[in-house]
Amino acid sequence: MSDTTESRFERGYRVLGEIDGDGGHKVVESLADIAPDFARYLIEFPFGDIYSRPHLDLRAREIATIAALTALGNASPQLKVHIQAGLNVGLNRDEIVEIIMQMAVYAGFPAALNGLFAAKEVFAAAQPVGN
Amino acid sequence: MSDTTESRFERGYRVLGEIDGDGGHKVVESLADIAPDFARYLIEFPFGDIYSRPHLDLRAREIATIAALTALGNASPQLKVHIQAGLNVGLNRDEIVEIIMQMAVYAGFPAALNGLFAAKEVFAAAQPVGN
Amino acid sequence: MSDTTESRFERGYRVLGEIDGDGGHKVVESLADIAPDFARYLIEFPFGDIYSRPHLDLRAREIATIAALTALGNASPQLKVHIQAGLNVGLNRDEIVEIIMQMAVYAGFPAALNGLFAAKEVFAAAQPVGN
Amino acid sequence: MSDTTESRFERGYRVLGEIDGDGGHKVVESLADIAPDFARYLIEFPFGDIYSRPHLDLRAREIATIAALTALGNASPQLKVHIQAGLNVGLNRDEIVEIIMQMAVYAGFPAALNGLFAAKEVFAAAQPVGN
Amino acid sequence: MSDTTESRFERGYRVLGEIDGDGGHKVVESLADIAPDFARYLIEFPFGDIYSRPHLDLRAREIATIAALTALGNASPQLKVHIQAGLNVGLNRDEIVEIIMQMAVYAGFPAALNGLFAAKEVFAAAQPVGN
Amino acid sequence: MSDTTESRFERGYRVLGEIDGDGGHKVVESLADIAPDFARYLIEFPFGDIYSRPHLDLRAREIATIAALTALGNASPQLKVHIQAGLNVGLNRDEIVEIIMQMAVYAGFPAALNGLFAAKEVFAAAQPVGN
């Protein structure tokens, strides 16, 4: 899956684009003046190392991330980026809503509610597709 | 997907068995003397309502649950039950390890490490399959 | 306490109104276009099942909920709804402030501070009663 | 409520005894060789300042604490001390079980389950009263 | 280190000023109409008792606080106050950025990202110093 | 600070040894049969990238880590490793106790208590030095 002549950074930047599109690149840019090295780590470790691994496709990886960020409940901007990412890698709106609803069981109803409101915002900003 | 003549409890009990096998039923039994109504709610809401919904299969649902419980990091017994549940509904060991490793990105390395040690324990207790 | 001819949904909707008044119904409405089934679950399980149980009155239940949401610190909208709910079911402002202050012991001063600022906002929006 | 000639430490030590009985004093003793000043703060701030305030009785305060510690889910020893404390200040077993069950709504089923198992352990260790 | 003729409140108020400057006093004022006693506790316990203890200087104490509030991720206003406090007691911007970046390891990348964005905001509001 | 001819893995393995001594290497070994790649990431990112950066010495970094792990309260094994690491890089017992006590302010008394008990255990297992 990974091209051995491609560096971790190059692979990460490519995978970040596949997953998050503009959202990911904006996060990287927003770090330029405060912590440019952290932007590099963000590309290299999560995307160059983890998301580009075999054994689990991007669809499954976004299910895991949307679930975790909804359950943790303290990273609303990142949850929104990954709800969009879920749409980008092939999850449909119903599936994303199901993942978030399920978190009521593991992290309580407020966490699920706040996740659903985040999804509502992301879906509204996305092109009006028929789901 | 749901038989309308089947009650929420019946549907939940059946789905709990499909997912957690003995693990789920043991949890229910362990509540009998302290909070029998809670055992009923546990069957009815998570399993009768949520896990038996359409739009997301049990494999995807267990990806979400393993991710969330690893990230939350404060429910080790339930994480082990759901790692076993993941195996029961068709995730293989490599996939479960990938989900848990990915949580290092969202909840930190200690959460991922403790998740991996939980998986190690569950895998060791399971029949020695070739993965 | 529960009328056996009343469905879980009917009982939950009634109890939700008693506790949260308009706040609860607004939450339910805001789910209509994103996750209408979740609105139903929210009425049925927390309010139809849990809050309508005997053994603990609504005043005690709101003490528990205000305490938990203050301590968790990641569900500010729901905390505000339940501070209002506390007033609705008979807690006075001093009692609500005491519950939140006590959370400094269990979840730290920032959690308590943020809870107090939430209370300040809810009290300011409520009719100017003499406490 | 507070005797002005009584110091914060004296008041706290007295209130700690009323609430936690031996459990509280054991915690204080266990700090003697590692952080004796922290034992003093533990008596003075939570018990000398907070628990001895007017406006909320000890029964209501233990409802809040049991709820918060169940929801936070990462302080099992302290939750057990306060389940016993709840019994000491007049909550009965059914009421404690209700508080913990309710936390499924706000912090998820695993948090509530682990709280119920903590209660089971505390109730089993207590004298066999008829509830 | 502590003047025995100085009360806990006086010592705390002085130390709060050294650490947080105006930020701390504004928090205290904002509590005046909702929970004036809590303002007093906030001065007495964290600042009069803890921050004024020997064995650890204010620079080390702010490293600990910035780390913890970044990792917890649910107390953004307090994190900003303590990033400013870190600057006040002698941490430079690079050091603060390092502390926050390190939290990616223990609490995940979203917690570190949100901490960095908080730092960016605090640094932008501070006088343009050469770091 | 970093030798450019040294790989991230080599640098990380060296820094891990400086910080955690045997404790770190044991964690790496314990991952060999479940997630060997994660052992590599654990060496490369936290230790090869983060802990080996300039601007903050290892003493300051361990203050941050002990604070964060105490506050999070859900990673007891890792907290113990880093209390030992704190001793290894030059923090004395009094300083470690101060850091942990301070967390009562930010994450509550139970988190601080459990941190102190972890420290007690690590100190007891270490050679009996005069602090």
mmCIF file of C-alpha atoms in Angstrom, chain F:
data_model
loop_
_atom_site.group_PDB
_atom_site.id
_atom_site.type_symbol
_atom_site.label_atom_id
_atom_site.label_comp_id
_atom_site.label_asym_id
_atom_site.label_seq_id
_atom_site.Cartn_x
_atom_site.Cartn_y
_atom_site.Cartn_z
ATOM 1 C CA MET F 1 20.475 18.205 19.996
ATOM 2 C CA SER F 2 19.683 15.519 17.448
ATOM 3 C CA ASP F 3 22.419 13.767 15.484
ATOM 4 C CA THR F 4 21.306 13.914 11.867
ATOM 5 C CA THR F 5 22.958 10.575 11.114
ATOM 6 C CA GLU F 6 20.889 8.960 13.870
ATOM 7 C CA SER F 7 17.484 7.657 12.744
ATOM 8 C CA ARG F 8 14.268 8.598 14.544
ATOM 9 C CA PHE F 9 14.129 5.074 15.921
ATOM 10 C CA GLU F 10 17.711 5.121 17.187
ATOM 11 C CA ARG F 11 17.268 8.534 18.749
ATOM 12 C CA GLY F 12 13.956 7.499 20.288
ATOM 13 C CA TYR F 13 15.368 4.262 21.697
ATOM 14 C CA ARG F 14 18.259 6.162 23.269
ATOM 15 C CA VAL F 15 16.009 8.859 24.755
ATOM 16 C CA LEU F 16 13.523 6.258 25.998
ATOM 17 C CA GLY F 17 16.390 4.591 27.862
ATOM 18 C CA GLU F 18 17.510 7.898 29.396
ATOM 19 C CA ILE F 19 13.994 8.658 30.596
ATOM 20 C CA ASP F 20 12.322 5.407 31.487
ATOM 21 C CA GLY F 21 15.240 3.015 31.862
ATOM 22 C CA ASP F 22 14.040 -0.561 32.074
ATOM 23 C CA GLY F 23 10.396 0.493 32.411
ATOM 24 C CA GLY F 24 10.284 1.814 28.862
ATOM 25 C CA HIS F 25 12.024 -1.158 27.350
ATOM 26 C CA LYS F 26 9.652 -3.544 29.124
ATOM 27 C CA VAL F 27 6.650 -1.762 27.592
ATOM 28 C CA VAL F 28 8.240 -2.127 24.151
ATOM 29 C CA GLU F 29 8.883 -5.835 24.725
ATOM 30 C CA SER F 30 5.338 -6.419 25.926
ATOM 31 C CA LEU F 31 4.061 -5.194 22.561
ATOM 32 C CA ALA F 32 6.209 -7.605 20.526
ATOM 33 C CA ASP F 33 3.557 -10.279 20.061
ATOM 34 C CA ILE F 34 0.469 -8.101 19.771
ATOM 35 C CA ALA F 35 1.479 -4.926 17.918
ATOM 36 C CA PRO F 36 5.213 -4.731 17.076
ATOM 37 C CA ASP F 37 4.662 -1.748 14.769
ATOM 38 C CA PHE F 38 3.100 0.139 17.650
ATOM 39 C CA ALA F 39 6.255 -0.462 19.693
ATOM 40 C CA ARG F 40 8.175 1.176 16.873
ATOM 41 C CA TYR F 41 5.786 4.152 16.691
ATOM 42 C CA LEU F 42 5.996 4.526 20.481
ATOM 43 C CA ILE F 43 9.766 4.846 20.227
ATOM 44 C CA GLU F 44 9.739 7.045 17.129
ATOM 45 C CA PHE F 45 7.037 9.638 17.776
ATOM 46 C CA PRO F 46 6.975 10.319 21.535
ATOM 47 C CA PHE F 47 10.672 9.734 22.124
ATOM 48 C CA GLY F 48 12.363 10.183 18.740
ATOM 49 C CA ASP F 49 10.305 13.253 17.797
ATOM 50 C CA ILE F 50 8.887 14.919 20.911
ATOM 51 C CA TYR F 51 11.083 14.216 23.953
ATOM 52 C CA SER F 52 14.269 14.798 21.944
ATOM 53 C CA ARG F 53 13.263 18.302 20.851
ATOM 54 C CA PRO F 54 15.122 21.350 22.132
ATOM 55 C CA HIS F 55 13.477 24.258 24.069
ATOM 56 C CA LEU F 56 12.370 22.127 27.031
ATOM 57 C CA ASP F 57 14.607 19.838 29.108
ATOM 58 C CA LEU F 58 13.612 16.356 30.246
ATOM 59 C CA ARG F 59 12.937 17.565 33.786
ATOM 60 C CA ALA F 60 10.327 20.047 32.516
ATOM 61 C CA ARG F 61 8.907 17.416 30.169
ATOM 62 C CA GLU F 62 8.379 14.954 33.008
ATOM 63 C CA ILE F 63 6.672 17.643 35.108
ATOM 64 C CA ALA F 64 4.223 18.059 32.217
ATOM 65 C CA THR F 65 3.679 14.320 31.772
ATOM 66 C CA ILE F 66 3.202 13.512 35.454
ATOM 67 C CA ALA F 67 0.712 16.383 35.711
ATOM 68 C CA ALA F 68 -1.258 15.288 32.650
ATOM 69 C CA LEU F 69 -1.413 11.591 33.544
ATOM 70 C CA THR F 70 -2.479 12.389 37.107
ATOM 71 C CA ALA F 71 -5.196 14.711 35.816
ATOM 72 C CA LEU F 72 -6.491 12.308 33.166
ATOM 73 C CA GLY F 73 -6.656 9.599 35.817
ATOM 74 C CA ASN F 74 -7.197 6.703 33.433
ATOM 75 C CA ALA F 75 -3.662 5.503 32.741
ATOM 76 C CA SER F 76 -2.275 4.278 36.037
ATOM 77 C CA PRO F 77 0.487 2.021 34.606
ATOM 78 C CA GLN F 78 1.849 4.871 32.471
ATOM 79 C CA LEU F 79 1.682 7.311 35.390
ATOM 80 C CA LYS F 80 3.855 4.949 37.444
ATOM 81 C CA VAL F 81 6.379 4.630 34.605
ATOM 82 C CA HIS F 82 6.610 8.428 34.423
ATOM 83 C CA ILE F 83 6.886 8.937 38.181
ATOM 84 C CA GLN F 84 9.947 6.665 37.977
ATOM 85 C CA ALA F 85 11.043 8.586 34.868
ATOM 86 C CA GLY F 86 10.740 11.832 36.829
ATOM 87 C CA LEU F 87 13.139 10.436 39.437
ATOM 88 C CA ASN F 88 15.469 9.280 36.633
ATOM 89 C CA VAL F 89 15.733 12.737 35.061
ATOM 90 C CA GLY F 90 16.318 14.608 38.285
ATOM 91 C CA LEU F 91 13.003 15.419 39.968
ATOM 92 C CA ASN F 92 13.086 14.612 43.654
ATOM 93 C CA ARG F 93 10.276 12.985 45.614
ATOM 94 C CA ASP F 94 9.061 16.246 47.123
ATOM 95 C CA GLU F 95 8.765 17.824 43.704
ATOM 96 C CA ILE F 96 6.806 14.893 42.314
ATOM 97 C CA VAL F 97 4.458 14.965 45.287
ATOM 98 C CA GLU F 98 3.927 18.717 44.740
ATOM 99 C CA ILE F 99 3.022 18.239 41.065
ATOM 100 C CA ILE F 100 0.502 15.545 41.924
ATOM 101 C CA MET F 101 -1.027 17.492 44.827
ATOM 102 C CA GLN F 102 -1.497 20.506 42.553
ATOM 103 C CA MET F 103 -3.710 18.397 40.292
ATOM 104 C CA ALA F 104 -6.391 18.439 43.019
ATOM 105 C CA VAL F 105 -7.057 21.978 41.799
ATOM 106 C CA TYR F 106 -7.493 21.050 38.155
ATOM 107 C CA ALA F 107 -8.875 17.518 38.180
ATOM 108 C CA GLY F 108 -10.235 17.058 41.688
ATOM 109 C CA PHE F 109 -9.128 15.369 44.896
ATOM 110 C CA PRO F 110 -9.718 11.760 43.753
ATOM 111 C CA ALA F 111 -7.340 12.211 40.796
ATOM 112 C CA ALA F 112 -4.695 13.669 43.124
ATOM 113 C CA LEU F 113 -5.214 10.947 45.722
ATOM 114 C CA ASN F 114 -4.841 8.187 43.166
ATOM 115 C CA GLY F 115 -1.716 9.902 41.840
ATOM 116 C CA LEU F 116 -0.238 10.087 45.341
ATOM 117 C CA PHE F 117 -0.910 6.402 45.924
ATOM 118 C CA ALA F 118 0.816 5.621 42.617
ATOM 119 C CA ALA F 119 3.814 7.684 43.741
ATOM 120 C CA LYS F 120 3.874 5.890 47.087
ATOM 121 C CA GLU F 121 4.082 2.574 45.270
ATOM 122 C CA VAL F 122 6.864 3.731 42.932
ATOM 123 C CA PHE F 123 8.874 5.309 45.754
ATOM 124 C CA ALA F 124 8.560 2.129 47.842
ATOM 125 C CA ALA F 125 9.878 0.020 44.960
ATOM 126 C CA ALA F 126 12.802 2.385 44.327
ATOM 127 C CA GLN F 127 16.020 2.141 46.314
ATOM 128 C CA PRO F 128 15.610 3.760 49.710
ATOM 129 C CA VAL F 129 17.302 7.082 49.002
ATOM 130 C CA GLY F 130 17.097 10.022 51.390
ATOM 131 C CA ASN F 131 14.909 11.867 48.890
#
